[in-house]
Tab-separated table of C-alpha atoms in Angstrom:
chain	number	residue	atom	x	y	z
P	802	MET	CA	-34.546	51.935	-5.177
P	803	ALA	CA	-30.762	53.835	-6.078
P	804	ALA	CA	-28.700	51.864	-8.344
P	805	THR	CA	-25.675	50.257	-6.499
P	806	ILE	CA	-22.749	47.566	-7.709
P	807	ALA	CA	-24.175	45.363	-4.752
P	808	ASN	CA	-26.607	44.359	-7.234
P	809	VAL	CA	-24.377	43.289	-10.116
P	810	TYR	CA	-23.635	39.496	-9.949
P	811	ALA	CA	-21.343	37.578	-11.982
P	812	ALA	CA	-21.741	33.757	-11.803
P	813	MET	CA	-19.205	31.376	-10.679
P	814	PRO	CA	-19.750	27.592	-9.818
P	815	LYS	CA	-19.630	26.987	-5.983
P	816	ALA	CA	-16.444	24.695	-5.009
P	817	SER	CA	-18.996	21.813	-3.814
P	818	GLY	CA	-20.896	21.859	-7.497
P	819	ALA	CA	-22.422	23.661	-9.556
P	820	VAL	CA	-25.160	21.100	-11.168
P	821	LEU	CA	-26.901	18.494	-8.923
P	822	ARG	CA	-29.129	15.936	-10.141
P	823	ALA	CA	-31.901	14.025	-7.672
P	824	PRO	CA	-34.562	11.659	-8.759
P	825	LEU	CA	-37.994	13.005	-9.667
P	826	GLY	CA	-39.774	13.920	-6.759
P	827	THR	CA	-36.903	14.471	-4.164
P	828	ALA	CA	-37.699	17.284	-1.928
P	829	GLY	CA	-36.225	20.547	-3.181
P	830	PRO	CA	-34.611	23.677	-1.776
P	831	THR	CA	-36.775	26.769	-0.535
P	832	SER	CA	-33.842	29.348	-0.231
P	833	ALA	CA	-30.465	30.077	-1.882
P	834	THR	CA	-28.693	28.155	1.504
P	835	ASP	CA	-30.676	25.130	2.360
P	836	ALA	CA	-29.015	22.135	2.704
P	837	LEU	CA	-29.713	19.853	-0.271
P	838	ASP	CA	-31.163	16.577	0.546
P	839	ASN	CA	-28.636	13.521	0.237
P	840	ALA	CA	-30.071	12.382	-3.209
P	841	PHE	CA	-29.032	15.646	-5.009
P	842	VAL	CA	-25.471	14.388	-6.764
P	843	ASP	CA	-22.664	16.384	-7.846
P	844	CYS	CA	-22.283	16.129	-11.887
P	845	GLY	CA	-18.726	17.896	-11.771
P	846	PHE	CA	-17.360	20.718	-14.031
P	847	VAL	CA	-19.290	22.661	-16.260
P	848	GLY	CA	-18.213	24.266	-19.309
P	849	GLU	CA	-16.822	27.978	-19.275
P	850	GLU	CA	-20.063	29.309	-21.298
P	851	GLY	CA	-22.122	28.682	-17.885
P	852	PHE	CA	-25.823	28.128	-18.172
P	853	THR	CA	-28.000	29.534	-20.756
P	854	GLU	CA	-31.836	29.636	-19.398
P	855	SER	CA	-34.339	30.731	-21.791
P	856	ASN	CA	-37.940	31.592	-21.141
P	857	THR	CA	-39.807	31.812	-24.473
P	858	ARG	CA	-43.551	32.830	-24.696
P	859	GLU	CA	-45.298	32.664	-27.573
P	860	THR	CA	-48.155	35.121	-28.564
P	861	GLU	CA	-50.964	35.795	-30.955
P	862	LYS	CA	-52.224	39.330	-31.508
P	863	LYS	CA	-56.032	39.802	-31.872
P	864	LYS	CA	-57.056	42.511	-33.909
P	865	ALA	CA	-60.184	44.415	-34.066
P	866	PHE	CA	-61.967	45.828	-37.652
P	867	GLY	CA	-59.926	48.127	-38.545
P	868	GLY	CA	-56.515	46.508	-37.623
P	869	SER	CA	-56.008	47.955	-33.920
P	870	THR	CA	-54.474	45.148	-31.830
P	871	VAL	CA	-57.040	44.549	-28.969
P	872	LYS	CA	-55.570	41.792	-27.209
P	873	VAL	CA	-52.496	39.789	-26.858
P	874	LEU	CA	-52.840	35.903	-25.696
P	875	GLN	CA	-50.037	33.821	-24.670
P	876	THR	CA	-49.997	30.485	-26.612
P	877	ASP	CA	-47.500	28.834	-25.101
P	878	TYR	CA	-44.721	29.104	-22.446
P	879	THR	CA	-41.551	27.166	-22.241
P	880	ALA	CA	-38.516	26.899	-20.207
P	881	THR	CA	-35.622	25.696	-21.296
P	882	VAL	CA	-31.487	25.686	-19.468
P	883	LYS	CA	-28.707	24.479	-21.409
P	884	PHE	CA	-24.992	23.892	-20.454
P	885	ALA	CA	-21.915	21.320	-21.302
P	886	PHE	CA	-20.854	18.850	-18.558
P	887	LEU	CA	-17.152	18.448	-18.989
P	888	GLU	CA	-16.563	15.329	-16.921
P	889	SER	CA	-17.189	12.935	-19.745
P	890	THR	CA	-15.953	9.875	-18.037
P	891	ASN	CA	-17.767	10.743	-15.043
P	892	ALA	CA	-20.312	7.981	-14.032
P	893	ASP	CA	-23.241	10.299	-12.708
P	894	VAL	CA	-22.872	12.887	-15.856
P	895	LEU	CA	-23.384	9.866	-18.197
P	896	LYS	CA	-26.273	8.515	-16.275
P	897	ALA	CA	-27.749	12.190	-16.638
P	898	VAL	CA	-26.932	12.119	-20.317
P	899	PHE	CA	-27.760	8.667	-21.466
P	900	GLY	CA	-29.932	7.681	-18.803
P	901	ASP	CA	-29.465	5.966	-15.402
P	902	ASP	CA	-30.534	2.255	-16.823
P	903	ASN	CA	-28.047	2.912	-19.622
P	904	VAL	CA	-24.874	3.090	-17.448
P	905	THR	CA	-23.466	0.410	-15.631
P	906	VAL	CA	-20.314	0.524	-13.300
P	907	ASP	CA	-17.899	-2.457	-12.795
P	908	ALA	CA	-17.667	-2.057	-9.101
P	909	GLN	CA	-14.106	-3.935	-8.912
P	910	THR	CA	-12.608	-2.087	-11.807
P	911	GLU	CA	-14.478	0.858	-11.959
P	912	ALA	CA	-15.083	0.414	-15.808
P	913	ILE	CA	-18.150	2.138	-17.229
P	914	THR	CA	-20.442	0.666	-20.121
P	915	VAL	CA	-22.734	3.362	-21.770
P	916	GLU	CA	-25.651	2.118	-23.713
P	917	LYS	CA	-26.703	4.872	-26.029
P	918	ASN	CA	-30.422	4.412	-27.244
P	919	LYS	CA	-33.631	5.599	-28.197
P	920	LYS	CA	-35.093	5.201	-24.859
P	921	ALA	CA	-36.409	8.299	-23.568
P	922	LEU	CA	-34.306	10.251	-20.836
P	923	PRO	CA	-35.654	10.198	-17.245
P	924	HIS	CA	-37.180	13.356	-15.636
P	925	ASN	CA	-35.301	14.558	-12.653
P	926	ALA	CA	-35.065	17.355	-10.020
P	927	TRP	CA	-32.072	19.676	-10.621
P	928	VAL	CA	-30.100	22.508	-8.649
P	929	ILE	CA	-27.700	24.867	-10.389
P	930	ASP	CA	-25.571	26.635	-7.720
P	931	THR	CA	-23.698	29.798	-8.128
P	932	VAL	CA	-21.939	32.267	-6.011
P	933	ASP	CA	-20.551	35.969	-6.414
P	934	ASP	CA	-18.195	36.815	-3.309
P	935	ALA	CA	-18.921	40.133	-3.535
P	936	VAL	CA	-22.898	39.802	-3.661
P	937	GLY	CA	-23.950	36.193	-2.321
P	938	SER	CA	-25.278	33.407	-3.657
P	939	ILE	CA	-28.151	32.197	-6.504
P	940	ARG	CA	-29.589	28.616	-6.604
P	941	THR	CA	-31.594	27.989	-9.268
P	942	PHE	CA	-34.275	24.467	-8.556
P	943	ILE	CA	-35.698	23.081	-11.609
P	944	PRO	CA	-38.214	20.487	-9.566
P	945	ASN	CA	-38.939	18.586	-13.167
P	946	GLY	CA	-36.431	18.858	-15.729
P	947	GLN	CA	-35.817	16.482	-18.256
P	948	ILE	CA	-32.691	16.426	-21.105
P	949	THR	CA	-34.498	16.765	-24.327
P	950	ALA	CA	-31.196	17.345	-26.738
P	951	VAL	CA	-27.767	16.368	-26.842
P	952	GLU	CA	-25.508	18.241	-29.069
P	953	ASP	CA	-22.877	16.514	-31.357
P	954	ILE	CA	-20.486	14.778	-29.003
P	955	ILE	CA	-16.898	15.863	-30.815
P	956	LYS	CA	-13.652	13.483	-29.859
P	957	VAL	CA	-10.920	15.036	-30.927
P	958	HIS	CA	-7.091	15.578	-29.287
P	959	THR	CA	-7.111	19.321	-29.376
P	960	ASP	CA	-10.301	19.659	-27.129
P	961	THR	CA	-12.219	17.645	-24.118
P	962	ILE	CA	-15.343	15.610	-25.022
P	963	MET	CA	-17.999	17.101	-23.406
P	964	TYR	CA	-21.888	16.666	-23.283
P	965	THR	CA	-23.776	20.060	-24.386
P	966	ILE	CA	-27.444	19.496	-23.149
P	967	THR	CA	-30.731	21.129	-23.505
P	968	MET	CA	-32.961	20.599	-20.814
P	969	GLU	CA	-36.874	20.918	-21.094
P	970	CYS	CA	-38.026	22.536	-17.314
P	971	PHE	CA	-41.780	21.053	-16.683
P	972	GLU	CA	-44.432	22.870	-14.314
P	973	ASP	CA	-44.602	21.505	-10.947
P	974	ALA	CA	-47.576	21.154	-8.940
P	975	SER	CA	-48.117	24.852	-8.719
P	976	GLY	CA	-47.197	25.703	-12.181
P	977	THR	CA	-43.534	26.870	-11.693
P	978	ASN	CA	-41.254	25.560	-14.109
P	979	ILE	CA	-37.817	27.114	-12.390
P	980	TYR	CA	-37.332	28.606	-8.928
P	981	GLU	CA	-34.480	30.769	-8.426
P	982	TYR	CA	-33.199	32.062	-4.792
P	983	ILE	CA	-30.994	35.073	-4.262
P	984	ASN	CA	-29.042	35.291	-1.156
P	985	LYS	CA	-27.536	38.699	-0.847
P	986	SER	CA	-24.848	37.915	1.793
P	987	ALA	CA	-21.529	38.355	0.518
P	988	GLY	CA	-19.134	36.235	1.907
């Protein structure tokens, strides 16, 4: 296949939202253009660094007498995603970062209470949608993701409050951690 600029993609968030979260077990997409289940909730703006996906394989070399490598065994595989939530007063973001049971919203005043504690964060289904008008769109589907780390939360007048998280992406029933769907229909 010949090299072409039509294969060069610059990820921009979709206007309809880039990060969406739903309860674990929610039916996920099977393409970049599927309508999402209504259970997926938009989590608002994400930091300008975008998303960092890491796929880490740990290996162990097996050597023969004399020192030649004869086999490389894969001993571990980990998939993680890292990004920063910017909407620090969005109840849906706070529920994602601190747990649904730890965030309450007063229906009349819209006042939010967040309880920060040691409770393990829930597993959820996640979608990350991006678009490049010259190329098409990419949808990343994480059927089982759990936020496992929240970086220091800095509150200062010279910057916005943001929640930079790392999410562990667990295997689904087919052994897949992350699905990526690419639609090459510019528009």
